[in-house]
JSON list of C-alpha atoms in Angstrom, two decimals:
[
{"chain": "A", "resi": 1, "resn": "LYS", "atom": "CA", "xyz": [34.89, 90.27, 109.11]},
{"chain": "A", "resi": 2, "resn": "ALA", "atom": "CA", "xyz": [38.63, 90.05, 109.40]},
{"chain": "A", "resi": 3, "resn": "GLY", "atom": "CA", "xyz": [40.25, 93.02, 111.08]},
{"chain": "A", "resi": 4, "resn": "VAL", "atom": "CA", "xyz": [42.87, 95.36, 109.75]},
{"chain": "A", "resi": 5, "resn": "THR", "atom": "CA", "xyz": [46.12, 93.56, 109.08]},
{"chain": "A", "resi": 6, "resn": "GLN", "atom": "CA", "xyz": [49.59, 94.99, 108.85]},
{"chain": "A", "resi": 7, "resn": "THR", "atom": "CA", "xyz": [52.78, 93.44, 107.59]},
{"chain": "A", "resi": 8, "resn": "PRO", "atom": "CA", "xyz": [55.42, 92.98, 108.67]},
{"chain": "A", "resi": 9, "resn": "ARG", "atom": "CA", "xyz": [54.80, 93.14, 112.41]},
{"chain": "A", "resi": 10, "resn": "TYR", "atom": "CA", "xyz": [58.42, 93.82, 113.27]},
{"chain": "A", "resi": 11, "resn": "LEU", "atom": "CA", "xyz": [61.21, 95.34, 111.26]},
{"chain": "A", "resi": 12, "resn": "ILE", "atom": "CA", "xyz": [64.79, 96.29, 111.97]},
{"chain": "A", "resi": 13, "resn": "LYS", "atom": "CA", "xyz": [66.56, 98.63, 109.57]},
{"chain": "A", "resi": 14, "resn": "THR", "atom": "CA", "xyz": [69.71, 100.70, 109.62]},
{"chain": "A", "resi": 15, "resn": "ARG", "atom": "CA", "xyz": [70.03, 104.42, 109.11]},
{"chain": "A", "resi": 16, "resn": "GLY", "atom": "CA", "xyz": [69.83, 105.52, 105.51]},
{"chain": "A", "resi": 17, "resn": "GLN", "atom": "CA", "xyz": [67.82, 102.56, 104.35]},
{"chain": "A", "resi": 18, "resn": "GLN", "atom": "CA", "xyz": [64.23, 102.72, 103.20]},
{"chain": "A", "resi": 19, "resn": "VAL", "atom": "CA", "xyz": [61.27, 100.68, 104.32]},
{"chain": "A", "resi": 20, "resn": "THR", "atom": "CA", "xyz": [57.80, 99.83, 103.03]},
{"chain": "A", "resi": 21, "resn": "LEU", "atom": "CA", "xyz": [54.96, 98.89, 105.35]},
{"chain": "A", "resi": 22, "resn": "SER", "atom": "CA", "xyz": [51.72, 97.34, 104.21]},
{"chain": "A", "resi": 23, "resn": "CYS", "atom": "CA", "xyz": [48.16, 97.61, 105.46]},
{"chain": "A", "resi": 24, "resn": "SER", "atom": "CA", "xyz": [45.06, 95.66, 104.43]},
{"chain": "A", "resi": 25, "resn": "PRO", "atom": "CA", "xyz": [41.85, 97.33, 105.59]},
{"chain": "A", "resi": 26, "resn": "ILE", "atom": "CA", "xyz": [38.64, 95.70, 106.68]},
{"chain": "A", "resi": 27, "resn": "SER", "atom": "CA", "xyz": [36.66, 94.54, 103.68]},
{"chain": "A", "resi": 28, "resn": "GLY", "atom": "CA", "xyz": [34.47, 97.37, 102.44]},
{"chain": "A", "resi": 29, "resn": "HIS", "atom": "CA", "xyz": [36.52, 100.08, 104.13]},
{"chain": "A", "resi": 30, "resn": "ARG", "atom": "CA", "xyz": [37.90, 102.51, 101.59]},
{"chain": "A", "resi": 31, "resn": "SER", "atom": "CA", "xyz": [39.58, 105.00, 103.89]},
{"chain": "A", "resi": 32, "resn": "VAL", "atom": "CA", "xyz": [43.00, 104.13, 105.28]},
{"chain": "A", "resi": 33, "resn": "SER", "atom": "CA", "xyz": [44.93, 106.30, 107.70]},
{"chain": "A", "resi": 34, "resn": "TRP", "atom": "CA", "xyz": [48.47, 105.96, 109.00]},
{"chain": "A", "resi": 35, "resn": "TYR", "atom": "CA", "xyz": [49.79, 107.01, 112.39]},
{"chain": "A", "resi": 36, "resn": "GLN", "atom": "CA", "xyz": [53.14, 107.03, 114.12]},
{"chain": "A", "resi": 37, "resn": "GLN", "atom": "CA", "xyz": [53.13, 106.15, 117.80]},
{"chain": "A", "resi": 38, "resn": "THR", "atom": "CA", "xyz": [56.12, 106.88, 120.02]},
{"chain": "A", "resi": 39, "resn": "PRO", "atom": "CA", "xyz": [56.46, 107.15, 123.80]},
{"chain": "A", "resi": 40, "resn": "GLY", "atom": "CA", "xyz": [57.53, 110.79, 123.59]},
{"chain": "A", "resi": 41, "resn": "GLN", "atom": "CA", "xyz": [55.20, 112.12, 120.90]},
{"chain": "A", "resi": 42, "resn": "GLY", "atom": "CA", "xyz": [52.16, 109.95, 121.37]},
{"chain": "A", "resi": 43, "resn": "LEU", "atom": "CA", "xyz": [49.96, 109.26, 118.37]},
{"chain": "A", "resi": 44, "resn": "GLN", "atom": "CA", "xyz": [50.78, 111.41, 115.36]},
{"chain": "A", "resi": 45, "resn": "PHE", "atom": "CA", "xyz": [48.72, 111.45, 112.17]},
{"chain": "A", "resi": 46, "resn": "LEU", "atom": "CA", "xyz": [50.70, 110.80, 109.00]},
{"chain": "A", "resi": 47, "resn": "PHE", "atom": "CA", "xyz": [48.16, 110.72, 106.18]},
{"chain": "A", "resi": 48, "resn": "GLU", "atom": "CA", "xyz": [44.85, 109.38, 105.01]},
{"chain": "A", "resi": 49, "resn": "TYR", "atom": "CA", "xyz": [44.00, 107.78, 101.69]},
{"chain": "A", "resi": 50, "resn": "PHE", "atom": "CA", "xyz": [40.66, 107.28, 100.05]},
{"chain": "A", "resi": 51, "resn": "SER", "atom": "CA", "xyz": [40.05, 105.82, 96.61]},
{"chain": "A", "resi": 52, "resn": "GLU", "atom": "CA", "xyz": [43.75, 105.81, 95.83]},
{"chain": "A", "resi": 53, "resn": "THR", "atom": "CA", "xyz": [44.08, 109.54, 96.63]},
{"chain": "A", "resi": 54, "resn": "GLN", "atom": "CA", "xyz": [45.73, 111.18, 99.58]},
{"chain": "A", "resi": 55, "resn": "ARG", "atom": "CA", "xyz": [42.97, 113.13, 101.26]},
{"chain": "A", "resi": 56, "resn": "ASN", "atom": "CA", "xyz": [44.64, 114.40, 104.44]},
{"chain": "A", "resi": 57, "resn": "LYS", "atom": "CA", "xyz": [48.24, 114.82, 105.46]},
{"chain": "A", "resi": 58, "resn": "GLY", "atom": "CA", "xyz": [49.98, 115.42, 108.74]},
{"chain": "A", "resi": 59, "resn": "ASN", "atom": "CA", "xyz": [53.15, 117.35, 109.35]},
{"chain": "A", "resi": 60, "resn": "PHE", "atom": "CA", "xyz": [55.83, 114.84, 108.47]},
{"chain": "A", "resi": 61, "resn": "PRO", "atom": "CA", "xyz": [58.78, 115.32, 106.11]},
{"chain": "A", "resi": 62, "resn": "GLY", "atom": "CA", "xyz": [58.62, 114.19, 102.51]},
{"chain": "A", "resi": 63, "resn": "ARG", "atom": "CA", "xyz": [60.59, 111.08, 103.40]},
{"chain": "A", "resi": 64, "resn": "PHE", "atom": "CA", "xyz": [57.27, 109.68, 104.53]},
{"chain": "A", "resi": 65, "resn": "SER", "atom": "CA", "xyz": [55.00, 108.77, 101.67]},
{"chain": "A", "resi": 66, "resn": "GLY", "atom": "CA", "xyz": [52.16, 106.43, 100.97]},
{"chain": "A", "resi": 67, "resn": "ARG", "atom": "CA", "xyz": [49.84, 105.10, 98.38]},
{"chain": "A", "resi": 68, "resn": "GLN", "atom": "CA", "xyz": [46.63, 103.17, 98.09]},
{"chain": "A", "resi": 69, "resn": "PHE", "atom": "CA", "xyz": [45.70, 100.54, 95.58]},
{"chain": "A", "resi": 70, "resn": "SER", "atom": "CA", "xyz": [42.39, 99.91, 93.85]},
{"chain": "A", "resi": 71, "resn": "ASN", "atom": "CA", "xyz": [41.57, 97.18, 96.38]},
{"chain": "A", "resi": 72, "resn": "SER", "atom": "CA", "xyz": [42.03, 99.76, 99.18]},
{"chain": "A", "resi": 73, "resn": "ARG", "atom": "CA", "xyz": [45.22, 98.15, 100.45]},
{"chain": "A", "resi": 74, "resn": "SER", "atom": "CA", "xyz": [47.76, 100.76, 101.39]},
{"chain": "A", "resi": 75, "resn": "GLU", "atom": "CA", "xyz": [51.49, 101.01, 101.70]},
{"chain": "A", "resi": 76, "resn": "MET", "atom": "CA", "xyz": [53.63, 103.48, 103.55]},
{"chain": "A", "resi": 77, "resn": "ASN", "atom": "CA", "xyz": [57.23, 104.17, 102.62]},
{"chain": "A", "resi": 78, "resn": "VAL", "atom": "CA", "xyz": [59.92, 105.86, 104.62]},
{"chain": "A", "resi": 79, "resn": "SER", "atom": "CA", "xyz": [63.13, 106.70, 102.81]},
{"chain": "A", "resi": 80, "resn": "THR", "atom": "CA", "xyz": [66.53, 107.58, 104.25]},
{"chain": "A", "resi": 81, "resn": "LEU", "atom": "CA", "xyz": [65.65, 106.24, 107.66]},
{"chain": "A", "resi": 82, "resn": "GLU", "atom": "CA", "xyz": [66.72, 108.13, 110.76]},
{"chain": "A", "resi": 83, "resn": "LEU", "atom": "CA", "xyz": [67.04, 106.86, 114.32]},
{"chain": "A", "resi": 84, "resn": "GLY", "atom": "CA", "xyz": [64.05, 109.00, 115.26]},
{"chain": "A", "resi": 85, "resn": "ASP", "atom": "CA", "xyz": [61.84, 107.06, 112.89]},
{"chain": "A", "resi": 86, "resn": "SER", "atom": "CA", "xyz": [61.85, 104.14, 115.32]},
{"chain": "A", "resi": 87, "resn": "ALA", "atom": "CA", "xyz": [58.21, 103.80, 116.30]},
{"chain": "A", "resi": 88, "resn": "LEU", "atom": "CA", "xyz": [55.06, 101.76, 116.10]},
{"chain": "A", "resi": 89, "resn": "TYR", "atom": "CA", "xyz": [53.30, 102.54, 112.82]},
{"chain": "A", "resi": 90, "resn": "LEU", "atom": "CA", "xyz": [49.58, 102.05, 112.97]},
{"chain": "A", "resi": 91, "resn": "CYS", "atom": "CA", "xyz": [47.15, 101.75, 110.14]},
{"chain": "A", "resi": 92, "resn": "ALA", "atom": "CA", "xyz": [43.42, 102.33, 110.56]},
{"chain": "A", "resi": 93, "resn": "SER", "atom": "CA", "xyz": [40.55, 101.85, 108.18]},
{"chain": "A", "resi": 94, "resn": "SER", "atom": "CA", "xyz": [37.04, 103.21, 108.13]},
{"chain": "A", "resi": 95, "resn": "LEU", "atom": "CA", "xyz": [33.90, 103.31, 106.07]},
{"chain": "A", "resi": 96, "resn": "GLU", "atom": "CA", "xyz": [33.10, 106.16, 103.73]},
{"chain": "A", "resi": 97, "resn": "GLY", "atom": "CA", "xyz": [30.91, 108.60, 105.64]},
{"chain": "A", "resi": 98, "resn": "ARG", "atom": "CA", "xyz": [32.18, 107.25, 108.99]},
{"chain": "A", "resi": 99, "resn": "VAL", "atom": "CA", "xyz": [35.83, 108.09, 108.63]},
{"chain": "A", "resi": 100, "resn": "TYR", "atom": "CA", "xyz": [35.95, 109.23, 112.24]},
{"chain": "A", "resi": 101, "resn": "GLU", "atom": "CA", "xyz": [35.19, 105.68, 113.40]},
{"chain": "A", "resi": 102, "resn": "GLN", "atom": "CA", "xyz": [38.54, 104.07, 112.84]},
{"chain": "A", "resi": 103, "resn": "TYR", "atom": "CA", "xyz": [39.53, 100.44, 113.22]},
{"chain": "A", "resi": 104, "resn": "PHE", "atom": "CA", "xyz": [43.17, 99.94, 113.94]},
{"chain": "A", "resi": 105, "resn": "GLY", "atom": "CA", "xyz": [45.61, 97.26, 112.94]},
{"chain": "A", "resi": 106, "resn": "PRO", "atom": "CA", "xyz": [48.15, 95.77, 115.34]},
{"chain": "A", "resi": 107, "resn": "GLY", "atom": "CA", "xyz": [50.91, 97.99, 114.01]},
{"chain": "A", "resi": 108, "resn": "THR", "atom": "CA", "xyz": [54.38, 97.49, 112.61]},
{"chain": "A", "resi": 109, "resn": "ARG", "atom": "CA", "xyz": [57.20, 97.99, 115.10]},
{"chain": "A", "resi": 110, "resn": "LEU", "atom": "CA", "xyz": [60.08, 99.64, 113.22]},
{"chain": "A", "resi": 111, "resn": "THR", "atom": "CA", "xyz": [63.47, 99.85, 114.86]},
{"chain": "A", "resi": 112, "resn": "VAL", "atom": "CA", "xyz": [66.17, 101.89, 113.18]},
{"chain": "A", "resi": 113, "resn": "THR", "atom": "CA", "xyz": [69.74, 101.22, 114.30]},
{"chain": "B", "resi": 1, "resn": "ALA", "atom": "CA", "xyz": [41.52, 124.35, 114.23]},
{"chain": "B", "resi": 2, "resn": "GLN", "atom": "CA", "xyz": [40.30, 121.49, 116.34]},
{"chain": "B", "resi": 3, "resn": "ARG", "atom": "CA", "xyz": [42.41, 120.46, 119.31]},
{"chain": "B", "resi": 4, "resn": "VAL", "atom": "CA", "xyz": [41.98, 118.12, 122.23]},
{"chain": "B", "resi": 5, "resn": "THR", "atom": "CA", "xyz": [43.97, 118.12, 125.45]},
{"chain": "B", "resi": 6, "resn": "GLN", "atom": "CA", "xyz": [44.28, 115.36, 127.97]},
{"chain": "B", "resi": 7, "resn": "PRO", "atom": "CA", "xyz": [45.83, 117.04, 131.00]},
{"chain": "B", "resi": 8, "resn": "GLU", "atom": "CA", "xyz": [46.70, 113.85, 132.89]},
{"chain": "B", "resi": 9, "resn": "LYS", "atom": "CA", "xyz": [49.34, 111.51, 131.51]},
{"chain": "B", "resi": 10, "resn": "LEU", "atom": "CA", "xyz": [48.92, 109.10, 134.40]},
{"chain": "B", "resi": 11, "resn": "LEU", "atom": "CA", "xyz": [45.93, 108.30, 136.56]},
{"chain": "B", "resi": 12, "resn": "SER", "atom": "CA", "xyz": [45.79, 105.72, 139.32]},
{"chain": "B", "resi": 13, "resn": "VAL", "atom": "CA", "xyz": [42.72, 104.64, 141.27]},
{"chain": "B", "resi": 14, "resn": "PHE", "atom": "CA", "xyz": [41.74, 101.71, 143.44]},
{"chain": "B", "resi": 15, "resn": "LYS", "atom": "CA", "xyz": [39.34, 99.04, 142.29]},
{"chain": "B", "resi": 16, "resn": "GLY", "atom": "CA", "xyz": [35.77, 100.07, 142.96]},
{"chain": "B", "resi": 17, "resn": "ALA", "atom": "CA", "xyz": [36.55, 103.77, 143.06]},
{"chain": "B", "resi": 18, "resn": "PRO", "atom": "CA", "xyz": [35.07, 106.21, 140.53]},
{"chain": "B", "resi": 19, "resn": "VAL", "atom": "CA", "xyz": [37.31, 107.28, 137.71]},
{"chain": "B", "resi": 20, "resn": "GLU", "atom": "CA", "xyz": [37.25, 110.29, 135.41]},
{"chain": "B", "resi": 21, "resn": "LEU", "atom": "CA", "xyz": [39.63, 110.77, 132.52]},
{"chain": "B", "resi": 22, "resn": "LYS", "atom": "CA", "xyz": [39.69, 114.36, 131.37]},
{"chain": "B", "resi": 23, "resn": "CYS", "atom": "CA", "xyz": [39.54, 115.62, 127.85]},
{"chain": "B", "resi": 24, "resn": "ASN", "atom": "CA", "xyz": [39.21, 119.28, 126.91]},
{"chain": "B", "resi": 25, "resn": "TYR", "atom": "CA", "xyz": [38.70, 120.58, 123.44]},
{"chain": "B", "resi": 26, "resn": "SER", "atom": "CA", "xyz": [38.97, 123.82, 121.54]},
{"chain": "B", "resi": 27, "resn": "TYR", "atom": "CA", "xyz": [36.84, 124.03, 118.47]},
{"chain": "B", "resi": 28, "resn": "SER", "atom": "CA", "xyz": [35.66, 126.55, 115.99]},
{"chain": "B", "resi": 29, "resn": "GLY", "atom": "CA", "xyz": [32.59, 124.55, 115.04]},
{"chain": "B", "resi": 30, "resn": "SER", "atom": "CA", "xyz": [30.55, 121.62, 116.22]},
{"chain": "B", "resi": 31, "resn": "PRO", "atom": "CA", "xyz": [32.86, 119.01, 117.70]},
{"chain": "B", "resi": 32, "resn": "GLU", "atom": "CA", "xyz": [32.85, 115.31, 116.98]},
{"chain": "B", "resi": 33, "resn": "LEU", "atom": "CA", "xyz": [34.66, 113.47, 119.71]},
{"chain": "B", "resi": 34, "resn": "PHE", "atom": "CA", "xyz": [35.63, 109.93, 120.47]},
{"chain": "B", "resi": 35, "resn": "TRP", "atom": "CA", "xyz": [37.40, 107.90, 123.11]},
{"chain": "B", "resi": 36, "resn": "TYR", "atom": "CA", "xyz": [39.79, 105.16, 122.07]},
{"chain": "B", "resi": 37, "resn": "VAL", "atom": "CA", "xyz": [41.39, 102.59, 124.37]},
{"chain": "B", "resi": 38, "resn": "GLN", "atom": "CA", "xyz": [44.51, 100.49, 124.08]},
{"chain": "B", "resi": 39, "resn": "TYR", "atom": "CA", "xyz": [44.87, 97.57, 126.49]},
{"chain": "B", "resi": 40, "resn": "SER", "atom": "CA", "xyz": [48.25, 96.02, 127.09]},
{"chain": "B", "resi": 41, "resn": "ARG", "atom": "CA", "xyz": [49.43, 94.10, 124.02]},
{"chain": "B", "resi": 42, "resn": "GLN", "atom": "CA", "xyz": [46.18, 94.79, 122.18]},
{"chain": "B", "resi": 43, "resn": "ARG", "atom": "CA", "xyz": [45.38, 97.10, 119.31]},
{"chain": "B", "resi": 44, "resn": "LEU", "atom": "CA", "xyz": [43.89, 100.53, 119.67]},
{"chain": "B", "resi": 45, "resn": "GLN", "atom": "CA", "xyz": [40.11, 100.33, 119.54]},
{"chain": "B", "resi": 46, "resn": "LEU", "atom": "CA", "xyz": [37.16, 102.66, 119.55]},
{"chain": "B", "resi": 47, "resn": "LEU", "atom": "CA", "xyz": [35.46, 102.87, 122.94]},
{"chain": "B", "resi": 48, "resn": "LEU", "atom": "CA", "xyz": [32.86, 105.63, 122.70]},
{"chain": "B", "resi": 49, "resn": "ARG", "atom": "CA", "xyz": [31.40, 108.14, 120.26]},
{"chain": "B", "resi": 50, "resn": "HIS", "atom": "CA", "xyz": [29.84, 111.24, 121.72]},
{"chain": "B", "resi": 51, "resn": "ILE", "atom": "CA", "xyz": [26.94, 111.22, 119.28]},
{"chain": "B", "resi": 52, "resn": "SER", "atom": "CA", "xyz": [25.82, 107.77, 120.35]},
{"chain": "B", "resi": 53, "resn": "ARG", "atom": "CA", "xyz": [25.50, 108.66, 124.04]},
{"chain": "B", "resi": 54, "resn": "GLU", "atom": "CA", "xyz": [26.04, 104.99, 124.85]},
{"chain": "B", "resi": 55, "resn": "SER", "atom": "CA", "xyz": [27.67, 103.23, 127.78]},
{"chain": "B", "resi": 56, "resn": "ILE", "atom": "CA", "xyz": [30.44, 100.81, 126.92]},
{"chain": "B", "resi": 57, "resn": "LYS", "atom": "CA", "xyz": [32.04, 98.61, 129.58]},
{"chain": "B", "resi": 58, "resn": "GLY", "atom": "CA", "xyz": [30.43, 100.89, 132.15]},
{"chain": "B", "resi": 59, "resn": "PHE", "atom": "CA", "xyz": [32.07, 104.00, 130.71]},
{"chain": "B", "resi": 60, "resn": "THR", "atom": "CA", "xyz": [30.14, 107.08, 129.67]},
{"chain": "B", "resi": 61, "resn": "ALA", "atom": "CA", "xyz": [31.23, 110.39, 128.23]},
{"chain": "B", "resi": 62, "resn": "ASP", "atom": "CA", "xyz": [29.16, 113.53, 127.96]},
{"chain": "B", "resi": 63, "resn": "LEU", "atom": "CA", "xyz": [29.98, 116.42, 125.72]},
{"chain": "B", "resi": 64, "resn": "ASN", "atom": "CA", "xyz": [29.84, 119.58, 127.83]},
{"chain": "B", "resi": 65, "resn": "LYS", "atom": "CA", "xyz": [29.85, 122.49, 125.45]},
{"chain": "B", "resi": 66, "resn": "GLY", "atom": "CA", "xyz": [29.86, 125.03, 128.26]},
{"chain": "B", "resi": 67, "resn": "GLU", "atom": "CA", "xyz": [33.06, 123.63, 129.72]},
{"chain": "B", "resi": 68, "resn": "THR", "atom": "CA", "xyz": [34.35, 122.38, 126.34]},
{"chain": "B", "resi": 69, "resn": "SER", "atom": "CA", "xyz": [34.99, 119.00, 127.87]},
{"chain": "B", "resi": 70, "resn": "PHE", "atom": "CA", "xyz": [34.38, 115.37, 126.99]},
{"chain": "B", "resi": 71, "resn": "HIS", "atom": "CA", "xyz": [35.43, 113.56, 130.13]},
{"chain": "B", "resi": 72, "resn": "LEU", "atom": "CA", "xyz": [35.27, 109.77, 130.31]},
{"chain": "B", "resi": 73, "resn": "LYS", "atom": "CA", "xyz": [33.71, 108.45, 133.49]},
{"chain": "B", "resi": 74, "resn": "LYS", "atom": "CA", "xyz": [33.06, 105.16, 135.21]},
{"chain": "B", "resi": 75, "resn": "PRO", "atom": "CA", "xyz": [31.46, 104.90, 138.65]},
{"chain": "B", "resi": 76, "resn": "PHE", "atom": "CA", "xyz": [33.31, 101.76, 139.78]},
{"chain": "B", "resi": 77, "resn": "ALA", "atom": "CA", "xyz": [36.69, 101.05, 138.19]},
{"chain": "B", "resi": 78, "resn": "GLN", "atom": "CA", "xyz": [37.82, 97.49, 137.58]},
{"chain": "B", "resi": 79, "resn": "GLU", "atom": "CA", "xyz": [41.36, 96.16, 137.25]},
{"chain": "B", "resi": 80, "resn": "GLU", "atom": "CA", "xyz": [40.70, 95.23, 133.65]},
{"chain": "B", "resi": 81, "resn": "ASP", "atom": "CA", "xyz": [40.10, 98.91, 132.88]},
{"chain": "B", "resi": 82, "resn": "SER", "atom": "CA", "xyz": [43.82, 99.52, 133.21]},
{"chain": "B", "resi": 83, "resn": "ALA", "atom": "CA", "xyz": [44.87, 100.78, 129.78]},
{"chain": "B", "resi": 84, "resn": "MET", "atom": "CA", "xyz": [45.86, 103.79, 127.74]},
{"chain": "B", "resi": 85, "resn": "TYR", "atom": "CA", "xyz": [42.94, 106.05, 126.86]},
{"chain": "B", "resi": 86, "resn": "TYR", "atom": "CA", "xyz": [42.95, 108.54, 124.01]},
{"chain": "B", "resi": 87, "resn": "CYS", "atom": "CA", "xyz": [40.49, 111.32, 123.33]},
{"chain": "B", "resi": 88, "resn": "ALA", "atom": "CA", "xyz": [40.20, 112.06, 119.63]},
{"chain": "B", "resi": 89, "resn": "PRO", "atom": "CA", "xyz": [38.41, 114.52, 117.37]},
{"chain": "B", "resi": 90, "resn": "SER", "atom": "CA", "xyz": [37.05, 113.83, 113.95]},
{"chain": "B", "resi": 91, "resn": "LEU", "atom": "CA", "xyz": [39.85, 113.34, 111.47]},
{"chain": "B", "resi": 92, "resn": "TYR", "atom": "CA", "xyz": [38.52, 116.02, 109.16]},
{"chain": "B", "resi": 93, "resn": "ASN", "atom": "CA", "xyz": [38.72, 118.81, 111.68]},
{"chain": "B", "resi": 94, "resn": "THR", "atom": "CA", "xyz": [42.28, 118.33, 112.77]},
{"chain": "B", "resi": 95, "resn": "ASN", "atom": "CA", "xyz": [44.89, 121.02, 112.54]},
{"chain": "B", "resi": 96, "resn": "ALA", "atom": "CA", "xyz": [47.31, 119.62, 110.00]},
{"chain": "B", "resi": 97, "resn": "GLY", "atom": "CA", "xyz": [50.63, 118.92, 111.60]},
{"chain": "B", "resi": 98, "resn": "LYS", "atom": "CA", "xyz": [49.27, 118.43, 115.08]},
{"chain": "B", "resi": 99, "resn": "SER", "atom": "CA", "xyz": [48.56, 115.19, 116.80]},
{"chain": "B", "resi": 100, "resn": "THR", "atom": "CA", "xyz": [45.17, 113.93, 115.79]},
{"chain": "B", "resi": 101, "resn": "PHE", "atom": "CA", "xyz": [44.64, 112.28, 119.10]},
{"chain": "B", "resi": 102, "resn": "GLY", "atom": "CA", "xyz": [45.16, 113.64, 122.57]},
{"chain": "B", "resi": 103, "resn": "ASP", "atom": "CA", "xyz": [48.40, 112.64, 124.24]},
{"chain": "B", "resi": 104, "resn": "GLY", "atom": "CA", "xyz": [46.65, 109.88, 126.12]},
{"chain": "B", "resi": 105, "resn": "THR", "atom": "CA", "xyz": [46.11, 109.01, 129.75]},
{"chain": "B", "resi": 106, "resn": "THR", "atom": "CA", "xyz": [47.44, 105.79, 131.24]},
{"chain": "B", "resi": 107, "resn": "LEU", "atom": "CA", "xyz": [44.91, 104.49, 133.72]},
{"chain": "B", "resi": 108, "resn": "THR", "atom": "CA", "xyz": [46.05, 102.05, 136.40]},
{"chain": "B", "resi": 109, "resn": "VAL", "atom": "CA", "xyz": [43.42, 100.41, 138.57]},
{"chain": "B", "resi": 110, "resn": "LYS", "atom": "CA", "xyz": [44.99, 98.96, 141.68]},
{"chain": "B", "resi": 111, "resn": "PRO", "atom": "CA", "xyz": [43.50, 95.98, 143.55]}
]
């Protein structure tokens, strides 16, 4: 099976702009989770989607939002970008009933200038 | 709330030496714990699940409920083991707002 894919792989934006990141899970995986990885904060959970519904949410401001489509593909949106949003954004998918066993994508490297 | 702590940010050993990466947890119920690994320029991947009690790439991890630990061990480290290792609880028992994963330990195996 193909692994989790994320697009784009690299992105440069300026402060105040918004950005949309995309994630395609492994075929058959209906749970998609998003994480932010930074050198200072490590791996921080953003949210998890299952069957087009947000099922879990981390402690990030409302500028961070997401959605999931009927084919389980997911998008994450960050509005009004701040310098501190520069990070590697990881998407992970998992099977229903095995949501703890996550398969990660390569990530999208977002740089905010 | 379900929390994990990895007390060592950096760990360095020589090739052939034993290695132990520490993970401590605080749980209100039965824990579900995992180790993930991220090699240089590769994606984060699942290494071990505590319920499987398996050995992957020579690594083992035993859940010690008395010490509330889930340390990752390997008797003879290899250079290719150099990577970032994360201890992680089940997603559904995380304390919302806290890091789902431990802070990670960077393991360097020197020749």
